[in-house]
Amino acid sequence: MIPKTNNILSTDLELEEQPCKNYKMDIKHNIITGYCDELNAMRQVIYKILNTERYQYIIYSKNYGIELADLLGEPVTYVCPELKRRITEALLQDDRIIFADNFDFDTSVKRTVKVTFTVHTIYGDIQAERTVII
């Protein structure tokens, strides 16, 4: 016996995009103050993704965050292209991020790689950076 669906499954559904509204983080003072949206919310999203180690926290899905712990002790020639790939992969998990480019690596400090790059979002472009100790 097959249940009747009254053709509800064959009707077109409208997808509604949810607003991009986040709690506003004050990183310097370590507090949450109010709300932010669109470009400011995306800055926070990028910050949170790049500062959350993937697979480390059960509260986040396996697609959230970035893997950086295993880069410790690796040569710079391996770390730079791998860092570019991992940053891009981590950020593209968010549907609001289109792509990341203009990667620039600063290896002037021993055992440290500072990468700066541009993140293109549906709300505009954001300059971002991440420093990794190798």
CSV table of N, CA, C and O in Angstrom, one decimal:
chain,number,residue,atom,x,y,z
A,1,MET,N,0.8,-1.2,0.0
A,1,MET,CA,0.0,0.0,0.0
A,1,MET,C,0.9,1.3,0.0
A,1,MET,O,1.8,1.4,0.8
A,2,ILE,N,0.7,2.1,-0.9
A,2,ILE,CA,1.5,3.3,-1.1
A,2,ILE,C,0.6,4.5,-0.6
A,2,ILE,O,-0.5,4.7,-1.0
A,3,PRO,N,1.2,5.3,0.3
A,3,PRO,CA,0.4,6.5,0.8
A,3,PRO,C,0.2,7.5,-0.3
A,3,PRO,O,1.0,7.7,-1.2
A,4,LYS,N,-0.9,8.3,-0.2
A,4,LYS,CA,-1.2,9.3,-1.1
A,4,LYS,C,-0.5,10.6,-0.6
A,4,LYS,O,-0.4,10.9,0.5
A,5,THR,N,0.0,11.4,-1.6
A,5,THR,CA,0.7,12.6,-1.3
A,5,THR,C,-0.1,13.9,-1.7
A,5,THR,O,0.4,15.0,-1.4
A,6,ASN,N,-1.2,13.7,-2.3
A,6,ASN,CA,-2.0,14.8,-2.8
A,6,ASN,C,-1.2,15.8,-3.6
A,6,ASN,O,-1.4,17.0,-3.6
A,7,ASN,N,-0.2,15.3,-4.4
A,7,ASN,CA,0.6,16.1,-5.3
A,7,ASN,C,1.4,17.2,-4.6
A,7,ASN,O,1.9,18.1,-5.3
A,8,ILE,N,1.5,17.1,-3.3
A,8,ILE,CA,2.3,18.2,-2.6
A,8,ILE,C,3.8,18.1,-3.0
A,8,ILE,O,4.5,19.1,-3.0
A,9,LEU,N,4.3,16.9,-3.3
A,9,LEU,CA,5.7,16.8,-3.7
A,9,LEU,C,6.0,17.3,-5.1
A,9,LEU,O,7.2,17.5,-5.4
A,10,SER,N,5.0,17.4,-5.9
A,10,SER,CA,5.3,17.8,-7.3
A,10,SER,C,5.1,19.3,-7.5
A,10,SER,O,5.4,19.9,-8.5
A,11,THR,N,4.7,20.0,-6.4
A,11,THR,CA,4.6,21.5,-6.5
A,11,THR,C,5.9,22.2,-6.4
A,11,THR,O,6.8,21.6,-5.8
A,12,ASP,N,6.1,23.3,-7.0
A,12,ASP,CA,7.3,24.1,-6.9
A,12,ASP,C,7.5,24.7,-5.6
A,12,ASP,O,6.5,25.3,-5.0
A,13,LEU,N,8.6,24.6,-5.0
A,13,LEU,CA,8.9,25.2,-3.7
A,13,LEU,C,9.8,26.5,-3.9
A,13,LEU,O,10.6,26.5,-4.8
A,14,GLU,N,9.5,27.5,-3.1
A,14,GLU,CA,10.3,28.7,-3.2
A,14,GLU,C,11.4,28.6,-2.1
A,14,GLU,O,11.1,28.4,-1.0
A,15,LEU,N,12.6,28.9,-2.5
A,15,LEU,CA,13.7,29.0,-1.5
A,15,LEU,C,13.8,30.4,-1.1
A,15,LEU,O,13.9,31.3,-1.9
A,16,GLU,N,13.9,30.6,0.2
A,16,GLU,CA,14.0,32.0,0.7
A,16,GLU,C,15.4,32.1,1.4
A,16,GLU,O,15.7,31.3,2.3
A,17,GLU,N,16.2,33.1,1.0
A,17,GLU,CA,17.5,33.3,1.6
A,17,GLU,C,17.3,34.0,3.0
A,17,GLU,O,16.6,35.0,3.1
A,18,GLN,N,18.0,33.4,4.0
A,18,GLN,CA,18.0,34.0,5.3
A,18,GLN,C,18.9,35.2,5.4
A,18,GLN,O,20.0,35.2,4.7
A,19,PRO,N,18.6,36.1,6.2
A,19,PRO,CA,19.5,37.3,6.4
A,19,PRO,C,20.8,36.9,7.0
A,19,PRO,O,20.9,35.9,7.8
A,20,CYS,N,21.9,37.6,6.7
A,20,CYS,CA,23.2,37.4,7.2
A,20,CYS,C,23.4,38.2,8.4
A,20,CYS,O,23.9,39.3,8.3
A,21,LYS,N,23.0,37.7,9.6
A,21,LYS,CA,23.0,38.5,10.8
A,21,LYS,C,23.7,37.7,11.9
A,21,LYS,O,23.4,36.6,12.1
A,22,ASN,N,24.8,38.2,12.5
A,22,ASN,CA,25.6,37.5,13.5
A,22,ASN,C,25.7,38.4,14.7
A,22,ASN,O,25.5,39.6,14.7
A,23,TYR,N,26.0,37.7,15.8
A,23,TYR,CA,26.4,38.5,17.0
A,23,TYR,C,27.7,39.2,16.7
A,23,TYR,O,28.6,38.6,16.1
A,24,LYS,N,27.9,40.4,17.2
A,24,LYS,CA,29.1,41.2,16.9
A,24,LYS,C,30.1,40.8,18.0
A,24,LYS,O,29.9,41.1,19.2
A,25,MET,N,31.3,40.3,17.5
A,25,MET,CA,32.4,39.9,18.5
A,25,MET,C,33.3,41.1,18.6
A,25,MET,O,33.8,41.7,17.6
A,26,ASP,N,33.6,41.5,19.8
A,26,ASP,CA,34.7,42.4,20.1
A,26,ASP,C,35.9,41.6,20.6
A,26,ASP,O,36.0,41.2,21.8
A,27,ILE,N,36.8,41.3,19.7
A,27,ILE,CA,37.9,40.4,19.9
A,27,ILE,C,38.9,41.0,20.9
A,27,ILE,O,39.4,40.3,21.7
A,28,LYS,N,39.1,42.3,20.8
A,28,LYS,CA,40.1,42.9,21.7
A,28,LYS,C,39.6,42.8,23.2
A,28,LYS,O,40.4,42.6,24.1
A,29,HIS,N,38.3,43.0,23.5
A,29,HIS,CA,37.8,43.0,24.8
A,29,HIS,C,37.2,41.6,25.2
A,29,HIS,O,36.7,41.5,26.3
A,30,ASN,N,37.1,40.7,24.2
A,30,ASN,CA,36.6,39.3,24.5
A,30,ASN,C,35.2,39.3,24.9
A,30,ASN,O,34.8,38.6,25.9
A,31,ILE,N,34.3,40.1,24.2
A,31,ILE,CA,32.9,40.2,24.6
A,31,ILE,C,32.0,40.2,23.3
A,31,ILE,O,32.6,40.5,22.2
A,32,ILE,N,30.8,40.0,23.5
A,32,ILE,CA,29.8,40.1,22.4
A,32,ILE,C,29.0,41.3,22.6
A,32,ILE,O,28.5,41.5,23.7
A,33,THR,N,28.9,42.2,21.6
A,33,THR,CA,28.1,43.4,21.7
A,33,THR,C,27.2,43.7,20.5
A,33,THR,O,27.7,44.0,19.5
A,34,GLY,N,26.0,43.4,20.7
A,34,GLY,CA,25.0,43.7,19.6
A,34,GLY,C,25.1,42.7,18.5
A,34,GLY,O,25.5,41.5,18.6
A,35,TYR,N,24.7,43.2,17.3
A,35,TYR,CA,24.7,42.4,16.1
A,35,TYR,C,25.4,43.1,14.9
A,35,TYR,O,25.6,44.3,15.0
A,36,CYS,N,25.8,42.3,13.9
A,36,CYS,CA,26.3,42.9,12.7
A,36,CYS,C,25.7,42.1,11.5
A,36,CYS,O,25.3,41.0,11.7
A,37,ASP,N,25.8,42.7,10.3
A,37,ASP,CA,25.3,42.0,9.2
A,37,ASP,C,26.1,42.2,8.0
A,37,ASP,O,27.1,43.0,8.0
A,38,GLU,N,25.8,41.5,6.9
A,38,GLU,CA,26.5,41.5,5.6
A,38,GLU,C,28.0,41.5,5.7
A,38,GLU,O,28.6,40.5,6.1
A,39,LEU,N,28.7,42.6,5.3
A,39,LEU,CA,30.1,42.5,5.1
A,39,LEU,C,30.8,42.4,6.5
A,39,LEU,O,31.8,41.6,6.6
A,40,ASN,N,30.3,43.0,7.5
A,40,ASN,CA,30.9,42.9,8.9
A,40,ASN,C,30.7,41.5,9.4
A,40,ASN,O,31.6,40.9,10.0
A,41,ALA,N,29.6,40.9,9.1
A,41,ALA,CA,29.3,39.5,9.5
A,41,ALA,C,30.2,38.6,8.8
A,41,ALA,O,30.7,37.6,9.4
A,42,MET,N,30.5,38.8,7.5
A,42,MET,CA,31.4,38.0,6.7
A,42,MET,C,32.8,38.0,7.3
A,42,MET,O,33.5,37.1,7.3
A,43,ARG,N,33.2,39.2,7.7
A,43,ARG,CA,34.6,39.3,8.3
A,43,ARG,C,34.7,38.4,9.5
A,43,ARG,O,35.7,37.7,9.7
A,44,GLN,N,33.7,38.4,10.3
A,44,GLN,CA,33.7,37.5,11.5
A,44,GLN,C,33.6,36.0,11.1
A,44,GLN,O,34.3,35.2,11.7
A,45,VAL,N,32.8,35.7,10.1
A,45,VAL,CA,32.8,34.3,9.6
A,45,VAL,C,34.1,33.9,9.2
A,45,VAL,O,34.6,32.8,9.5
A,46,ILE,N,34.8,34.7,8.4
A,46,ILE,CA,36.2,34.4,7.9
A,46,ILE,C,37.1,34.2,9.1
A,46,ILE,O,37.9,33.2,9.1
A,47,TYR,N,37.1,35.1,10.0
A,47,TYR,CA,37.9,35.0,11.2
A,47,TYR,C,37.7,33.7,12.0
A,47,TYR,O,38.6,33.0,12.4
A,48,LYS,N,36.4,33.4,12.2
A,48,LYS,CA,36.0,32.2,12.9
A,48,LYS,C,36.5,30.9,12.2
A,48,LYS,O,37.0,30.0,12.8
A,49,ILE,N,36.3,30.8,10.9
A,49,ILE,CA,36.7,29.7,10.1
A,49,ILE,C,38.2,29.5,10.2
A,49,ILE,O,38.7,28.4,10.4
A,50,LEU,N,38.9,30.5,10.0
A,50,LEU,CA,40.4,30.4,10.0
A,50,LEU,C,41.0,30.3,11.4
A,50,LEU,O,42.2,30.0,11.5
A,51,ASN,N,40.3,30.4,12.4
A,51,ASN,CA,40.8,30.2,13.8
A,51,ASN,C,40.2,29.1,14.5
A,51,ASN,O,40.3,28.9,15.7
A,52,THR,N,39.5,28.2,13.8
A,52,THR,CA,38.9,27.0,14.3
A,52,THR,C,39.5,25.8,13.7
A,52,THR,O,39.4,25.6,12.5
A,53,GLU,N,40.2,25.0,14.5
A,53,GLU,CA,40.8,23.8,13.9
A,53,GLU,C,39.8,22.8,13.5
A,53,GLU,O,38.9,22.4,14.4
A,54,ARG,N,39.8,22.3,12.3
A,54,ARG,CA,38.8,21.4,11.8
A,54,ARG,C,38.9,20.0,12.6
A,54,ARG,O,40.0,19.6,12.9
A,55,TYR,N,37.8,19.4,12.8
A,55,TYR,CA,37.6,18.1,13.5
A,55,TYR,C,37.9,18.2,15.0
A,55,TYR,O,37.9,17.2,15.7
A,56,GLN,N,38.2,19.4,15.5
A,56,GLN,CA,38.6,19.5,16.9
A,56,GLN,C,37.4,19.7,17.9
A,56,GLN,O,37.5,19.3,19.0
A,57,TYR,N,36.4,20.2,17.4
A,57,TYR,CA,35.2,20.5,18.3
A,57,TYR,C,34.0,19.8,17.8
A,57,TYR,O,33.6,20.0,16.6
A,58,ILE,N,33.3,19.1,18.6
A,58,ILE,CA,32.1,18.3,18.1
A,58,ILE,C,30.9,19.2,17.8
A,58,ILE,O,30.0,18.7,17.2
A,59,ILE,N,31.0,20.4,18.3
A,59,ILE,CA,29.8,21.3,18.1
A,59,ILE,C,29.8,21.7,16.6
A,59,ILE,O,28.7,22.0,16.1
A,60,TYR,N,30.9,21.7,15.9
A,60,TYR,CA,31.0,22.1,14.5
A,60,TYR,C,30.9,20.9,13.6
A,60,TYR,O,31.4,19.8,14.0
A,61,SER,N,30.4,21.0,12.4
A,61,SER,CA,30.3,19.9,11.4
A,61,SER,C,31.8,19.6,10.9
A,61,SER,O,32.7,20.4,11.1
A,62,LYS,N,31.9,18.5,10.3
A,62,LYS,CA,33.3,18.1,9.8
A,62,LYS,C,33.7,19.0,8.7
A,62,LYS,O,34.9,19.0,8.3
A,63,ASN,N,32.9,19.8,8.1
A,63,ASN,CA,33.3,20.7,7.1
A,63,ASN,C,33.6,22.1,7.5
A,63,ASN,O,34.0,23.0,6.7
A,64,TYR,N,33.6,22.4,8.9
A,64,TYR,CA,33.8,23.7,9.4
A,64,TYR,C,35.3,23.8,9.9
A,64,TYR,O,35.7,22.9,10.7
A,65,GLY,N,35.9,24.9,9.6
A,65,GLY,CA,37.2,25.1,10.2
A,65,GLY,C,38.3,24.8,9.2
A,65,GLY,O,38.1,24.6,8.0
A,66,ILE,N,39.6,24.9,9.6
A,66,ILE,CA,40.7,24.6,8.8
A,66,ILE,C,41.7,23.7,9.5
A,66,ILE,O,41.8,23.8,10.8
A,67,GLU,N,42.4,22.9,8.8
A,67,GLU,CA,43.4,22.0,9.3
A,67,GLU,C,44.8,22.7,9.3
A,67,GLU,O,45.3,22.9,8.2
A,68,LEU,N,45.3,23.0,10.4
A,68,LEU,CA,46.6,23.7,10.5
A,68,LEU,C,47.6,22.9,11.4
A,68,LEU,O,48.8,23.1,11.3
A,69,ALA,N,47.1,22.1,12.3
A,69,ALA,CA,48.0,21.5,13.3
A,69,ALA,C,49.1,20.6,12.7
A,69,ALA,O,50.2,20.6,13.2
A,70,ASP,N,48.8,19.9,11.6
A,70,ASP,CA,49.8,19.0,11.0
A,70,ASP,C,50.8,19.7,10.1
A,70,ASP,O,51.7,19.1,9.6
A,71,LEU,N,50.7,21.1,10.0
A,71,LEU,CA,51.7,21.8,9.3
A,71,LEU,C,53.0,22.1,10.1
A,71,LEU,O,54.0,22.5,9.6
A,72,LEU,N,52.9,21.9,11.4
A,72,LEU,CA,54.0,22.1,12.3
A,72,LEU,C,55.2,21.3,12.0
A,72,LEU,O,55.1,20.0,11.9
A,73,GLY,N,56.3,21.9,11.8
A,73,GLY,CA,57.5,21.2,11.4
A,73,GLY,C,57.8,20.9,10.0
A,73,GLY,O,58.8,20.4,9.6
A,74,GLU,N,56.8,21.3,9.1
A,74,GLU,CA,56.9,21.0,7.7
A,74,GLU,C,57.8,22.2,7.1
A,74,GLU,O,57.8,23.3,7.6
A,75,PRO,N,58.4,21.9,5.9
A,75,PRO,CA,59.2,23.0,5.2
A,75,PRO,C,58.3,24.0,4.6
A,75,PRO,O,57.2,23.7,4.2
A,76,VAL,N,58.8,25.2,4.5
A,76,VAL,CA,58.1,26.3,3.9
A,76,VAL,C,57.6,26.0,2.5
A,76,VAL,O,56.5,26.4,2.1
A,77,THR,N,58.4,25.3,1.7
A,77,THR,CA,58.1,25.0,0.4
A,77,THR,C,56.8,24.2,0.3
A,77,THR,O,56.1,24.2,-0.7
A,78,TYR,N,56.5,23.4,1.3
A,78,TYR,CA,55.3,22.6,1.4
A,78,TYR,C,54.2,23.4,2.0
A,78,TYR,O,53.0,23.3,1.5
A,79,VAL,N,54.5,24.2,3.0
A,79,VAL,CA,53.4,24.9,3.8
A,79,VAL,C,52.7,25.9,2.9
A,79,VAL,O,51.5,26.0,3.0
A,80,CYS,N,53.4,26.7,2.1
A,80,CYS,CA,52.8,27.8,1.4
A,80,CYS,C,51.7,27.3,0.4
A,80,CYS,O,50.6,27.8,0.5
A,81,PRO,N,52.0,26.4,-0.5
A,81,PRO,CA,50.9,26.0,-1.4
A,81,PRO,C,49.8,25.2,-0.7
A,81,PRO,O,48.6,25.3,-1.0
A,82,GLU,N,50.2,24.5,0.4
A,82,GLU,CA,49.2,23.7,1.1
A,82,GLU,C,48.3,24.7,1.9
A,82,GLU,O,47.1,24.4,2.0
A,83,LEU,N,48.9,25.7,2.4
A,83,LEU,CA,48.1,26.7,3.2
A,83,LEU,C,47.1,27.4,2.3
A,83,LEU,O,45.9,27.6,2.6
A,84,LYS,N,47.5,27.7,1.0
A,84,LYS,CA,46.6,28.3,0.1
A,84,LYS,C,45.4,27.4,-0.2
A,84,LYS,O,44.3,27.8,-0.2
A,85,ARG,N,45.7,26.1,-0.4
A,85,ARG,CA,44.7,25.1,-0.7
A,85,ARG,C,43.7,25.0,0.4
A,85,ARG,O,42.5,25.0,0.3
A,86,ARG,N,44.3,24.9,1.6
A,86,ARG,CA,43.4,24.7,2.8
A,86,ARG,C,42.6,25.9,3.2
A,86,ARG,O,41.4,25.7,3.6
A,87,ILE,N,43.1,27.1,3.0
A,87,ILE,CA,42.3,28.3,3.3
A,87,ILE,C,41.2,28.3,2.3
A,87,ILE,O,40.0,28.6,2.7
A,88,THR,N,41.5,28.1,1.0
A,88,THR,CA,40.4,28.2,0.0
A,88,THR,C,39.4,27.1,0.3
A,88,THR,O,38.2,27.4,0.2
A,89,GLU,N,39.8,25.9,0.6
A,89,GLU,CA,38.8,24.8,0.8
A,89,GLU,C,38.0,25.2,2.0
A,89,GLU,O,36.7,24.9,2.0
A,90,ALA,N,38.5,25.7,3.1
A,90,ALA,CA,37.8,26.0,4.3
A,90,ALA,C,36.8,27.1,4.1
A,90,ALA,O,35.6,27.0,4.5
A,91,LEU,N,37.2,28.1,3.4
A,91,LEU,CA,36.3,29.3,3.2
A,91,LEU,C,35.1,28.9,2.2
A,91,LEU,O,34.0,29.4,2.4
A,92,LEU,N,35.4,28.1,1.2
A,92,LEU,CA,34.4,27.8,0.2
A,92,LEU,C,33.2,26.9,0.8
A,92,LEU,O,32.2,26.7,0.1
A,93,GLN,N,33.4,26.5,2.0
A,93,GLN,CA,32.3,25.7,2.6
A,93,GLN,C,31.1,26.6,2.9
A,93,GLN,O,30.0,26.2,3.1
A,94,ASP,N,31.3,27.9,3.0
A,94,ASP,CA,30.3,28.9,3.3
A,94,ASP,C,29.7,29.4,1.9
A,94,ASP,O,30.5,29.8,1.1
A,95,ASP,N,28.4,29.2,1.7
A,95,ASP,CA,27.8,29.6,0.4
A,95,ASP,C,27.9,31.1,0.1
A,95,ASP,O,27.8,31.4,-1.1
A,96,ARG,N,28.2,31.9,1.0
A,96,ARG,CA,28.3,33.3,0.8
A,96,ARG,C,29.6,33.7,0.3
A,96,ARG,O,29.8,34.9,-0.2
A,97,ILE,N,30.6,32.8,0.3
A,97,ILE,CA,31.9,33.1,-0.2
A,97,ILE,C,32.1,32.6,-1.6
A,97,ILE,O,31.8,31.4,-1.8
A,98,ILE,N,32.5,33.4,-2.5
A,98,ILE,CA,32.6,33.0,-3.9
A,98,ILE,C,34.0,32.4,-4.2
A,98,ILE,O,34.0,31.3,-4.7
A,99,PHE,N,35.0,33.1,-3.8
A,99,PHE,CA,36.4,32.5,-4.0
A,99,PHE,C,37.4,33.4,-3.2
A,99,PHE,O,37.1,34.5,-2.8
A,100,ALA,N,38.6,32.9,-3.1
A,100,ALA,CA,39.7,33.6,-2.5
A,100,ALA,C,40.9,33.7,-3.4
A,100,ALA,O,41.1,32.7,-4.1
A,101,ASP,N,41.6,34.8,-3.5
A,101,ASP,CA,42.7,34.9,-4.4
A,101,ASP,C,43.7,36.0,-3.9
A,101,ASP,O,43.6,36.4,-2.7
A,102,ASN,N,44.7,36.3,-4.7
A,102,ASN,CA,45.7,37.3,-4.3
A,102,ASN,C,46.5,36.9,-3.1
A,102,ASN,O,46.7,37.7,-2.2
A,103,PHE,N,46.8,35.6,-3.0
A,103,PHE,CA,47.6,35.1,-1.8
A,103,PHE,C,49.0,35.7,-1.9
A,103,PHE,O,49.7,35.6,-2.9
A,104,ASP,N,49.5,36.2,-0.7
A,104,ASP,CA,50.8,36.6,-0.6
A,104,ASP,C,51.4,36.1,0.7
A,104,ASP,O,50.8,36.2,1.8
A,105,PHE,N,52.6,35.4,0.6
A,105,PHE,CA,53.2,34.8,1.8
A,105,PHE,C,54.4,35.5,2.2
A,105,PHE,O,55.3,35.8,1.5
A,106,ASP,N,54.4,35.8,3.5
A,106,ASP,CA,55.6,36.5,4.2
A,106,ASP,C,56.3,35.4,5.1
A,106,ASP,O,55.7,35.0,6.1
A,107,THR,N,57.5,35.1,4.7
A,107,THR,CA,58.2,34.1,5.5
A,107,THR,C,59.5,34.7,6.1
A,107,THR,O,60.5,34.0,6.4
A,108,SER,N,59.5,36.0,6.4
A,108,SER,CA,60.6,36.7,6.9
A,108,SER,C,60.9,36.3,8.3
A,108,SER,O,62.1,36.4,8.8
A,109,VAL,N,59.9,35.9,9.1
A,109,VAL,CA,60.1,35.5,10.5
A,109,VAL,C,60.3,34.0,10.5
A,109,VAL,O,59.6,33.3,9.9
A,110,LYS,N,61.4,33.6,11.2
A,110,LYS,CA,61.7,32.2,11.2
A,110,LYS,C,60.6,31.3,11.8
A,110,LYS,O,59.9,31.7,12.8
A,111,ARG,N,60.3,30.2,11.1
A,111,ARG,CA,59.2,29.2,11.5
A,111,ARG,C,57.8,29.8,11.5
A,111,ARG,O,57.0,29.3,12.2
A,112,THR,N,57.6,30.9,10.8
A,112,THR,CA,56.3,31.5,10.7
A,112,THR,C,56.0,31.9,9.3
A,112,THR,O,56.8,32.4,8.6
A,113,VAL,N,54.7,31.6,8.9
A,113,VAL,CA,54.3,32.1,7.6
A,113,VAL,C,53.0,32.9,7.8
A,113,VAL,O,52.1,32.5,8.5
A,114,LYS,N,53.1,34.2,7.3
A,114,LYS,CA,52.0,35.1,7.4
A,114,LYS,C,51.4,35.2,5.9
A,114,LYS,O,52.1,35.6,5.0
A,115,VAL,N,50.2,34.8,5.8
A,115,VAL,CA,49.5,34.8,4.5
A,115,VAL,C,48.4,35.9,4.5
A,115,VAL,O,47.7,36.0,5.4
A,116,THR,N,48.5,36.7,3.5
A,116,THR,CA,47.4,37.7,3.3
A,116,THR,C,46.7,37.4,1.9
A,116,THR,O,47.4,36.9,1.0
A,117,PHE,N,45.4,37.6,1.9
A,117,PHE,CA,44.7,37.3,0.7
A,117,PHE,C,43.4,38.1,0.6
A,117,PHE,O,43.0,38.7,1.6
A,118,THR,N,42.7,38.0,-0.5
A,118,THR,CA,41.4,38.6,-0.7
A,118,THR,C,40.3,37.6,-0.8
A,118,THR,O,40.4,36.6,-1.5
A,119,VAL,N,39.2,37.8,0.0
A,119,VAL,CA,38.1,36.9,0.0
A,119,VAL,C,36.9,37.6,-0.7
A,119,VAL,O,36.6,38.7,-0.3
A,120,HIS,N,36.4,37.0,-1.8
A,120,HIS,CA,35.3,37.6,-2.5
A,120,HIS,C,34.0,37.0,-2.0
A,120,HIS,O,33.8,35.8,-2.1
A,121,THR,N,33.1,37.8,-1.5
A,121,THR,CA,31.8,37.3,-1.0
A,121,THR,C,30.7,38.0,-1.8
A,121,THR,O,30.9,38.9,-2.6
A,122,ILE,N,29.5,37.5,-1.5
A,122,ILE,CA,28.3,38.1,-2.2
A,122,ILE,C,28.0,39.5,-1.7
A,122,ILE,O,27.3,40.2,-2.4
A,123,TYR,N,28.7,39.9,-0.6
A,123,TYR,CA,28.5,41.3,-0.1
A,123,TYR,C,29.6,42.2,-0.5
A,123,TYR,O,29.5,43.4,-0.3
A,124,GLY,N,30.7,41.7,-1.0
A,124,GLY,CA,31.9,42.5,-1.4
A,124,GLY,C,33.2,41.8,-1.0
A,124,GLY,O,33.2,40.6,-0.6
A,125,ASP,N,34.3,42.5,-1.3
A,125,ASP,CA,35.6,41.9,-1.1
A,125,ASP,C,36.1,42.2,0.3
A,125,ASP,O,35.9,43.3,0.8
A,126,ILE,N,36.9,41.3,0.9
A,126,ILE,CA,37.4,41.4,2.2
A,126,ILE,C,38.9,41.0,2.2
A,126,ILE,O,39.2,40.0,1.7
A,127,GLN,N,39.8,41.9,2.8
A,127,GLN,CA,41.2,41.5,2.9
A,127,GLN,C,41.3,40.7,4.2
A,127,GLN,O,40.8,41.2,5.2
A,128,ALA,N,42.0,39.6,4.1
A,128,ALA,CA,42.1,38.8,5.3
A,128,ALA,C,43.6,38.3,5.5
A,128,ALA,O,44.3,38.4,4.5
A,129,GLU,N,43.9,37.9,6.7
A,129,GLU,CA,45.3,37.4,6.9
A,129,GLU,C,45.2,36.3,8.0
A,129,GLU,O,44.3,36.2,8.8
A,130,ARG,N,46.2,35.4,7.9
A,130,ARG,CA,46.4,34.4,8.9
A,130,ARG,C,47.9,34.1,9.1
A,130,ARG,O,48.6,34.0,8.1
A,131,THR,N,48.3,34.0,10.3
A,131,THR,CA,49.7,33.7,10.6
A,131,THR,C,49.7,32.3,11.2
A,131,THR,O,49.0,31.9,12.1
A,132,VAL,N,50.7,31.5,10.6
A,132,VAL,CA,50.8,30.1,11.0
A,132,VAL,C,52.2,29.8,11.5
A,132,VAL,O,53.2,30.2,10.8
A,133,ILE,N,52.3,29.2,12.6
A,133,ILE,CA,53.7,28.8,13.1
A,133,ILE,C,53.9,27.4,12.6
A,133,ILE,O,53.1,26.5,12.8
A,134,ILE,N,55.1,27.3,12.0
A,134,ILE,CA,55.5,26.0,11.4
A,134,ILE,C,56.7,25.5,12.1
A,134,ILE,O,57.6,25.2,12.1
